[in-house]
PDB file of C-alpha atoms and ligand atoms in Angstrom:
ATOM      1  CA  MET Q 290     -19.389  44.753   6.765  1.00  0.00           C
ATOM      2  CA  ALA Q 291     -21.238  47.365   8.648  1.00  0.00           C
ATOM      3  CA  GLU Q 292     -24.382  46.489   6.313  1.00  0.00           C
ATOM      4  CA  VAL Q 293     -24.043  43.124   7.211  1.00  0.00           C
ATOM      5  CA  LYS Q 294     -24.354  43.646  10.881  1.00  0.00           C
ATOM      6  CA  LYS Q 295     -27.192  45.781  10.529  1.00  0.00           C
ATOM      7  CA  PHE Q 296     -29.552  42.810   8.183  1.00  0.00           C
ATOM      8  CA  LYS Q 297     -27.815  40.501  11.167  1.00  0.00           C
ATOM      9  CA  SER Q 298     -29.174  42.864  13.526  1.00  0.00           C
ATOM     10  CA  PHE Q 299     -32.510  43.614  12.479  1.00  0.00           C
ATOM     11  CA  LEU Q 300     -33.333  39.663  11.499  1.00  0.00           C
ATOM     12  CA  ALA Q 301     -32.537  39.383  15.314  1.00  0.00           C
ATOM     13  CA  GLU Q 302     -34.353  42.072  16.552  1.00  0.00           C
ATOM     14  CA  PHE Q 303     -37.756  40.612  14.172  1.00  0.00           C
ATOM     15  CA  ASN Q 304     -37.169  36.983  15.394  1.00  0.00           C
ATOM     16  CA  GLU Q 305     -36.973  38.178  19.185  1.00  0.00           C
ATOM     17  CA  THR Q 306     -40.076  40.323  18.672  1.00  0.00           C
ATOM     18  CA  CYS Q 307     -42.180  37.913  16.871  1.00  0.00           C
ATOM     19  CA  CYS Q 308     -40.932  35.173  19.736  1.00  0.00           C
ATOM     20  CA  ARG Q 309     -42.214  37.947  22.456  1.00  0.00           C
ATOM     21  CA  ILE Q 310     -45.810  38.576  21.342  1.00  0.00           C
ATOM     22  CA  GLY Q 311     -46.373  34.581  20.300  1.00  0.00           C
ATOM     23  CA  LYS Q 312     -46.079  35.132  16.403  1.00  0.00           C
ATOM     24  CA  ASN Q 313     -43.979  32.539  14.272  1.00  0.00           C
ATOM     25  CA  PRO Q 314     -41.591  34.867  12.035  1.00  0.00           C
ATOM     26  CA  LYS Q 315     -42.072  31.887   9.452  1.00  0.00           C
ATOM     27  CA  ASP Q 316     -45.619  33.596   8.999  1.00  0.00           C
ATOM     28  CA  ILE Q 317     -44.278  36.488   8.479  1.00  0.00           C
ATOM     29  CA  THR Q 318     -42.547  37.787   4.789  1.00  0.00           C
ATOM     30  CA  ILE Q 319     -39.914  40.627   5.405  1.00  0.00           C
ATOM     31  CA  LEU Q 320     -40.055  42.495   2.525  1.00  0.00           C
ATOM     32  CA  GLY Q 321     -36.592  45.034   1.862  1.00  0.00           C
ATOM     33  CA  ALA Q 322     -37.864  48.491   0.677  1.00  0.00           C
ATOM     34  CA  SER Q 323     -35.054  49.057  -1.826  1.00  0.00           C
ATOM     35  CA  LYS Q 324     -35.839  52.609  -3.068  1.00  0.00           C
ATOM     36  CA  GLY Q 325     -32.517  54.368  -3.119  1.00  0.00           C
ATOM     37  CA  GLN Q 326     -30.376  51.615  -2.186  1.00  0.00           C
ATOM     38  CA  GLN Q 327     -27.387  50.049  -4.443  1.00  0.00           C
ATOM     39  CA  VAL Q 328     -27.648  47.030  -5.935  1.00  0.00           C
ATOM     40  CA  ASP Q 329     -24.991  45.894  -3.590  1.00  0.00           C
ATOM     41  CA  SER Q 330     -26.786  46.236  -0.793  1.00  0.00           C
ATOM     42  CA  ILE Q 331     -30.066  44.319  -1.574  1.00  0.00           C
ATOM     43  CA  LYS Q 332     -27.469  41.226  -3.243  1.00  0.00           C
ATOM     44  CA  LEU Q 333     -25.787  41.365   0.274  1.00  0.00           C
ATOM     45  CA  ALA Q 334     -29.364  41.405   2.191  1.00  0.00           C
ATOM     46  CA  PHE Q 335     -30.388  38.705  -0.511  1.00  0.00           C
ATOM     47  CA  GLU Q 336     -27.672  36.652   0.848  1.00  0.00           C
ATOM     48  CA  GLU Q 337     -28.754  37.252   4.126  1.00  0.00           C
ATOM     49  CA  GLY Q 338     -32.215  35.747   4.055  1.00  0.00           C
ATOM     50  CA  ILE Q 339     -34.412  38.813   2.494  1.00  0.00           C
ATOM     51  CA  LYS Q 340     -35.803  37.404  -0.808  1.00  0.00           C
ATOM     52  CA  HIS Q 341     -38.529  39.955  -1.576  1.00  0.00           C
ATOM     53  CA  PHE Q 342     -37.738  43.598  -2.442  1.00  0.00           C
ATOM     54  CA  GLY Q 343     -40.308  46.606  -2.843  1.00  0.00           C
ATOM     55  CA  GLU Q 344     -39.086  49.517  -5.097  1.00  0.00           C
ATOM     56  CA  ASN Q 345     -40.853  52.852  -5.650  1.00  0.00           C
ATOM     57  CA  PHE Q 346     -39.721  53.877  -8.907  1.00  0.00           C
ATOM     58  CA  LEU Q 347     -39.940  52.107 -11.856  1.00  0.00           C
ATOM     59  CA  GLN Q 348     -36.988  53.715 -13.897  1.00  0.00           C
ATOM     60  CA  GLU Q 349     -34.895  52.729 -10.769  1.00  0.00           C
ATOM     61  CA  ALA Q 350     -36.541  49.510 -10.332  1.00  0.00           C
ATOM     62  CA  GLU Q 351     -35.621  48.491 -13.979  1.00  0.00           C
ATOM     63  CA  GLN Q 352     -31.926  49.012 -13.670  1.00  0.00           C
ATOM     64  CA  LYS Q 353     -31.561  46.651 -10.401  1.00  0.00           C
ATOM     65  CA  ILE Q 354     -34.214  43.996 -11.604  1.00  0.00           C
ATOM     66  CA  LEU Q 355     -31.608  44.174 -14.900  1.00  0.00           C
ATOM     67  CA  GLU Q 356     -28.895  44.018 -13.183  1.00  0.00           C
ATOM     68  CA  ILE Q 357     -30.309  41.606  -9.833  1.00  0.00           C
ATOM     69  CA  GLY Q 358     -32.434  39.505 -12.375  1.00  0.00           C
ATOM     70  CA  ASN Q 359     -35.206  37.539 -11.160  1.00  0.00           C
ATOM     71  CA  LEU Q 360     -34.041  35.665  -8.342  1.00  0.00           C
ATOM     72  CA  PRO Q 361     -35.650  37.853  -5.530  1.00  0.00           C
ATOM     73  CA  THR Q 362     -39.674  38.456  -6.170  1.00  0.00           C
ATOM     74  CA  TRP Q 363     -39.813  42.182  -6.614  1.00  0.00           C
ATOM     75  CA  HIS Q 364     -42.953  43.635  -5.610  1.00  0.00           C
ATOM     76  CA  PHE Q 365     -43.969  47.504  -6.869  1.00  0.00           C
ATOM     77  CA  ILE Q 366     -44.792  49.587  -4.032  1.00  0.00           C
ATOM     78  CA  GLY Q 367     -45.017  53.499  -5.346  1.00  0.00           C
ATOM     79  CA  SER Q 368     -47.996  55.264  -6.953  1.00  0.00           C
ATOM     80  CA  ILE Q 369     -48.901  53.894 -10.402  1.00  0.00           C
ATOM     81  CA  GLN Q 370     -48.945  56.385 -13.213  1.00  0.00           C
ATOM     82  CA  SER Q 371     -51.331  54.682 -15.489  1.00  0.00           C
ATOM     83  CA  ARG Q 372     -49.301  55.184 -18.634  1.00  0.00           C
ATOM     84  CA  LYS Q 373     -46.430  53.150 -16.673  1.00  0.00           C
ATOM     85  CA  ALA Q 374     -48.637  50.133 -15.863  1.00  0.00           C
ATOM     86  CA  LYS Q 375     -47.881  48.190 -19.404  1.00  0.00           C
ATOM     87  CA  ARG Q 376     -44.217  48.290 -18.089  1.00  0.00           C
ATOM     88  CA  ILE Q 377     -44.637  47.439 -14.228  1.00  0.00           C
ATOM     89  CA  ALA Q 378     -47.148  44.701 -15.811  1.00  0.00           C
ATOM     90  CA  SER Q 379     -44.085  42.890 -17.776  1.00  0.00           C
ATOM     91  CA  LEU Q 380     -41.412  43.891 -14.610  1.00  0.00           C
ATOM     92  CA  PHE Q 381     -42.578  42.666 -11.201  1.00  0.00           C
ATOM     93  CA  HIS Q 382     -44.667  39.834  -9.351  1.00  0.00           C
ATOM     94  CA  TRP Q 383     -46.514  42.029  -7.747  1.00  0.00           C
ATOM     95  CA  VAL Q 384     -47.626  45.849  -7.771  1.00  0.00           C
ATOM     96  CA  GLN Q 385     -48.909  46.285  -4.149  1.00  0.00           C
ATOM     97  CA  THR Q 386     -50.575  49.790  -4.890  1.00  0.00           C
ATOM     98  CA  VAL Q 387     -53.538  49.242  -7.005  1.00  0.00           C
ATOM     99  CA  ASP Q 388     -56.174  51.346  -6.108  1.00  0.00           C
ATOM    100  CA  ARG Q 389     -58.314  52.035  -9.029  1.00  0.00           C
ATOM    101  CA  LEU Q 390     -60.448  50.167 -11.817  1.00  0.00           C
ATOM    102  CA  LYS Q 391     -58.534  51.728 -14.544  1.00  0.00           C
ATOM    103  CA  VAL Q 392     -55.161  51.098 -13.361  1.00  0.00           C
ATOM    104  CA  ALA Q 393     -55.973  46.911 -12.883  1.00  0.00           C
ATOM    105  CA  ARG Q 394     -57.544  47.271 -16.440  1.00  0.00           C
ATOM    106  CA  LYS Q 395     -53.968  48.012 -17.929  1.00  0.00           C
ATOM    107  CA  LEU Q 396     -52.271  45.904 -15.929  1.00  0.00           C
ATOM    108  CA  ASN Q 397     -54.089  43.185 -16.653  1.00  0.00           C
ATOM    109  CA  GLU Q 398     -54.161  43.821 -20.246  1.00  0.00           C
ATOM    110  CA  ASN Q 399     -50.547  44.241 -20.500  1.00  0.00           C
ATOM    111  CA  ARG Q 400     -49.366  41.019 -18.390  1.00  0.00           C
ATOM    112  CA  PRO Q 401     -47.598  38.863 -20.789  1.00  0.00           C
ATOM    113  CA  GLN Q 402     -49.112  35.576 -21.137  1.00  0.00           C
ATOM    114  CA  GLU Q 403     -46.433  33.655 -20.672  1.00  0.00           C
ATOM    115  CA  MET Q 404     -45.726  35.282 -17.127  1.00  0.00           C
ATOM    116  CA  GLU Q 405     -47.264  34.049 -14.126  1.00  0.00           C
ATOM    117  CA  LYS Q 406     -50.541  35.811 -13.309  1.00  0.00           C
ATOM    118  CA  LEU Q 407     -49.460  39.271 -11.639  1.00  0.00           C
ATOM    119  CA  ASN Q 408     -50.165  39.381  -8.112  1.00  0.00           C
ATOM    120  CA  VAL Q 409     -51.757  42.455  -6.416  1.00  0.00           C
ATOM    121  CA  CYS Q 410     -52.982  44.128  -3.228  1.00  0.00           C
ATOM    122  CA  ILE Q 411     -55.055  46.752  -3.073  1.00  0.00           C
ATOM    123  CA  GLN Q 412     -53.594  49.598  -1.533  1.00  0.00           C
ATOM    124  CA  VAL Q 413     -56.218  51.154   1.336  1.00  0.00           C
ATOM    125  CA  ASN Q 414     -56.197  54.624   2.821  1.00  0.00           C
ATOM    126  CA  PRO Q 415     -57.908  53.875   6.005  1.00  0.00           C
ATOM    127  CA  ASP Q 416     -57.821  57.475   7.330  1.00  0.00           C
ATOM    128  CA  ASN Q 417     -59.493  58.926   4.334  1.00  0.00           C
ATOM    129  CA  GLU Q 418     -55.553  60.963   4.189  1.00  0.00           C
ATOM    130  CA  GLU Q 419     -56.075  63.680   1.401  1.00  0.00           C
ATOM    131  CA  SER Q 420     -52.606  63.266   0.881  1.00  0.00           C
ATOM    132  CA  LYS Q 421     -52.326  59.635  -0.129  1.00  0.00           C
ATOM    133  CA  SER Q 422     -53.767  57.214  -2.301  1.00  0.00           C
ATOM    134  CA  GLY Q 423     -55.571  54.534  -1.498  1.00  0.00           C
ATOM    135  CA  VAL Q 424     -59.178  53.117  -1.621  1.00  0.00           C
ATOM    136  CA  PRO Q 425     -61.153  53.918   1.899  1.00  0.00           C
ATOM    137  CA  LEU Q 426     -61.904  50.486   3.585  1.00  0.00           C
ATOM    138  CA  ALA Q 427     -65.994  51.046   2.539  1.00  0.00           C
ATOM    139  CA  GLY Q 428     -64.502  51.000  -1.081  1.00  0.00           C
ATOM    140  CA  THR Q 429     -62.644  47.839  -1.029  1.00  0.00           C
ATOM    141  CA  LYS Q 430     -65.348  45.176  -1.372  1.00  0.00           C
ATOM    142  CA  ASN Q 431     -66.371  46.836  -4.701  1.00  0.00           C
ATOM    143  CA  LEU Q 432     -62.845  46.946  -5.833  1.00  0.00           C
ATOM    144  CA  ILE Q 433     -62.476  43.753  -5.505  1.00  0.00           C
ATOM    145  CA  GLY Q 434     -65.021  41.667  -6.709  1.00  0.00           C
ATOM    146  CA  GLU Q 435     -63.878  43.586 -10.093  1.00  0.00           C
ATOM    147  CA  LEU Q 436     -60.380  42.776  -9.959  1.00  0.00           C
ATOM    148  CA  ALA Q 437     -61.520  39.024  -9.088  1.00  0.00           C
ATOM    149  CA  GLN Q 438     -62.785  38.998 -12.708  1.00  0.00           C
ATOM    150  CA  LEU Q 439     -59.432  40.184 -14.305  1.00  0.00           C
ATOM    151  CA  GLU Q 440     -57.944  36.963 -15.473  1.00  0.00           C
ATOM    152  CA  ARG Q 441     -54.095  38.022 -15.662  1.00  0.00           C
ATOM    153  CA  LEU Q 442     -54.387  39.304 -11.883  1.00  0.00           C
ATOM    154  CA  ARG Q 443     -54.251  37.694  -8.638  1.00  0.00           C
ATOM    155  CA  VAL Q 444     -55.699  39.219  -5.752  1.00  0.00           C
ATOM    156  CA  ARG Q 445     -53.563  38.255  -2.587  1.00  0.00           C
ATOM    157  CA  GLY Q 446     -54.974  41.147  -0.230  1.00  0.00           C
ATOM    158  CA  LEU Q 447     -54.612  44.860   1.245  1.00  0.00           C
ATOM    159  CA  MET Q 448     -51.690  47.081   1.904  1.00  0.00           C
ATOM    160  CA  SER Q 449     -51.856  49.815   3.983  1.00  0.00           C
ATOM    161  CA  ILE Q 450     -49.467  52.876   5.348  1.00  0.00           C
ATOM    162  CA  PRO Q 451     -51.638  54.402   8.228  1.00  0.00           C
ATOM    163  CA  ALA Q 452     -50.589  58.044   8.952  1.00  0.00           C
ATOM    164  CA  PRO Q 453     -47.728  57.559  11.223  1.00  0.00           C
ATOM    165  CA  THR Q 454     -47.722  58.184  14.983  1.00  0.00           C
ATOM    166  CA  LYS Q 455     -45.181  56.876  17.879  1.00  0.00           C
ATOM    167  CA  ASP Q 456     -48.391  56.010  19.857  1.00  0.00           C
ATOM    168  CA  PHE Q 457     -48.128  52.242  19.994  1.00  0.00           C
ATOM    169  CA  GLU Q 458     -51.795  51.965  20.912  1.00  0.00           C
ATOM    170  CA  GLN Q 459     -53.206  54.247  18.356  1.00  0.00           C
ATOM    171  CA  GLN Q 460     -50.990  51.761  15.970  1.00  0.00           C
ATOM    172  CA  ARG Q 461     -52.453  48.928  17.003  1.00  0.00           C
ATOM    173  CA  LYS Q 462     -55.929  50.769  16.471  1.00  0.00           C
ATOM    174  CA  ARG Q 463     -55.566  51.867  13.136  1.00  0.00           C
ATOM    175  CA  PHE Q 464     -54.256  48.475  12.271  1.00  0.00           C
ATOM    176  CA  GLY Q 465     -56.707  46.792  13.700  1.00  0.00           C
ATOM    177  CA  ARG Q 466     -59.243  48.284  11.407  1.00  0.00           C
ATOM    178  CA  ILE Q 467     -57.586  47.597   8.341  1.00  0.00           C
ATOM    179  CA  ARG Q 468     -57.173  43.662   9.731  1.00  0.00           C
ATOM    180  CA  SER Q 469     -60.843  43.406  10.461  1.00  0.00           C
ATOM    181  CA  CYS Q 470     -61.737  44.978   6.909  1.00  0.00           C
ATOM    182  CA  PHE Q 471     -59.290  41.907   5.839  1.00  0.00           C
ATOM    183  CA  GLU Q 472     -61.055  39.199   7.577  1.00  0.00           C
ATOM    184  CA  ASP Q 473     -64.820  40.320   6.234  1.00  0.00           C
ATOM    185  CA  LEU Q 474     -63.441  40.271   2.318  1.00  0.00           C
ATOM    186  CA  LYS Q 475     -61.619  37.177   3.334  1.00  0.00           C
ATOM    187  CA  ALA Q 476     -65.199  35.706   4.204  1.00  0.00           C
ATOM    188  CA  ILE Q 477     -66.021  36.256   0.655  1.00  0.00           C
ATOM    189  CA  TYR Q 478     -62.638  35.473  -1.023  1.00  0.00           C
ATOM    190  CA  PRO Q 479     -60.959  32.901   0.872  1.00  0.00           C
ATOM    191  CA  GLN Q 480     -58.063  33.234  -1.289  1.00  0.00           C
ATOM    192  CA  LEU Q 481     -56.787  36.411   0.115  1.00  0.00           C
ATOM    193  CA  ASP Q 482     -53.636  35.858   1.618  1.00  0.00           C
ATOM    194  CA  THR Q 483     -51.465  38.665   2.370  1.00  0.00           C
ATOM    195  CA  LEU Q 484     -51.853  41.827   4.961  1.00  0.00           C
ATOM    196  CA  SER Q 485     -49.067  44.340   3.876  1.00  0.00           C
ATOM    197  CA  MET Q 486     -48.630  46.276   6.864  1.00  0.00           C
ATOM    198  CA  GLY Q 487     -45.903  48.031   9.320  1.00  0.00           C
ATOM    199  CA  MET Q 488     -42.437  49.862   8.542  1.00  0.00           C
ATOM    200  CA  SER Q 489     -39.636  50.455  10.606  1.00  0.00           C
ATOM    201  CA  GLU Q 490     -41.273  52.077  13.495  1.00  0.00           C
ATOM    202  CA  ASP Q 491     -44.557  50.278  13.706  1.00  0.00           C
ATOM    203  CA  TYR Q 492     -43.920  46.664  12.462  1.00  0.00           C
ATOM    204  CA  GLU Q 493     -44.473  45.336  16.151  1.00  0.00           C
ATOM    205  CA  ALA Q 494     -47.985  46.897  16.328  1.00  0.00           C
ATOM    206  CA  ALA Q 495     -48.989  45.623  12.714  1.00  0.00           C
ATOM    207  CA  ILE Q 496     -47.792  42.112  13.781  1.00  0.00           C
ATOM    208  CA  LEU Q 497     -50.116  41.573  16.838  1.00  0.00           C
ATOM    209  CA  GLU Q 498     -52.806  42.967  14.814  1.00  0.00           C
ATOM    210  CA  GLY Q 499     -52.443  40.044  11.424  1.00  0.00           C
ATOM    211  CA  SER Q 500     -49.760  41.374   9.449  1.00  0.00           C
ATOM    212  CA  THR Q 501     -48.398  38.525   6.770  1.00  0.00           C
ATOM    213  CA  MET Q 502     -45.760  41.105   5.210  1.00  0.00           C
ATOM    214  CA  ILE Q 503     -44.213  43.901   6.994  1.00  0.00           C
ATOM    215  CA  ARG Q 504     -41.996  46.646   4.362  1.00  0.00           C
ATOM    216  CA  ILE Q 505     -38.958  47.410   6.125  1.00  0.00           C
ATOM    217  CA  GLY Q 506     -36.346  50.260   4.451  1.00  0.00           C
ATOM    218  CA  THR Q 507     -34.113  52.038   7.350  1.00  0.00           C
ATOM    219  CA  ASN Q 508     -33.954  49.520   9.843  1.00  0.00           C
ATOM    220  CA  ILE Q 509     -32.431  46.954   7.114  1.00  0.00           C
ATOM    221  CA  PHE Q 510     -30.755  49.491   4.913  1.00  0.00           C
ATOM    222  CA  GLY Q 511     -30.013  52.313   6.799  1.00  0.00           C
ATOM    223  CA  ALA Q 512     -30.418  56.049   5.692  1.00  0.00           C
ATOM    224  CA  ARG Q 513     -31.164  56.481   1.815  1.00  0.00           C
ATOM    225  CA  ASN Q 514     -29.615  58.513  -0.340  1.00  0.00           C
TER     226      ASN Q 514
HETATM  227  C1  PLP K 759     -40.230  53.265   2.022  1.00  0.00           C
HETATM  228  C2  PLP K 759     -41.093  52.915   2.240  1.00  0.00           C
HETATM  229  C3  PLP K 759     -41.348  51.809   3.011  1.00  0.00           C
HETATM  230  C4  PLP K 759     -40.047  51.582   4.184  1.00  0.00           C
HETATM  231  O1  PLP K 759     -40.157  52.677   4.925  1.00  0.00           O
HETATM  232  P1  PLP K 759     -39.189  52.804   6.340  1.00  0.00           P
HETATM  233  O2  PLP K 759     -39.653  53.677   7.155  1.00  0.00           O
HETATM  234  O3  PLP K 759     -37.726  53.101   5.677  1.00  0.00           O
HETATM  235  O4  PLP K 759     -38.907  51.399   6.327  1.00  0.00           O
HETATM  236  C5  PLP K 759     -42.445  50.793   3.438  1.00  0.00           C
HETATM  237  N1  PLP K 759     -43.258  50.781   2.606  1.00  0.00           N
HETATM  238  C6  PLP K 759     -43.678  51.818   1.220  1.00  0.00           C
HETATM  239  C7  PLP K 759     -44.542  52.042   0.690  1.00  0.00           C
HETATM  240  C8  PLP K 759     -42.429  52.829   1.555  1.00  0.00           C
HETATM  241  O5  PLP K 759     -42.254  53.903   0.597  1.00  0.00           O
END
């Protein structure tokens, strides 16, 4: 099947890239960004070794999670409307797009007691782009301090979608700024272990700058519907 070939070729390319730049592929989690993809494609990717999936839209995700179940680890990577925080809190293992205290509080209040703590990342907006959500790097310290007090959340790190550029050195520079912010935070909160950055077009630069989780859509699944 064409799709299986695609997963295998991405995994081979990823391993080759890690090897070339001196990183251990086992230190990096591949998250399949599965918005707009069919349930069958996600199941195939899972069988090929991709254990984490990220969804952007609640309704679409609900259907998929119902059908596929909870063997994969499900990440919410879309923007959060606060009225949807309640359902998000009971459906996902991770939420990577926390960018304000109000939403974090709602997630915390609504995380069911019988479930494990909800893993969260702060979404950062390193270039302060108007069109994007996310906290400026300078605001992360404050927000993490607040999140660390919410009992039903487990703060894991930072997530970022920097402005796209084809220039490799530019990519590195941007990821480097996020990494340095992450290192500063880790000095205060040693439990932080996740730097979620890098997508199909820029994951090599992200890994070079210390990414621990890359979010790949197109290169794994092909074009979306
Ligand atoms: C869609 C998406 C990705 C994956 O993008 P590709 O360019 O297809 O790899 C990664 N992160 C987020 C938040 C996304 O919405």
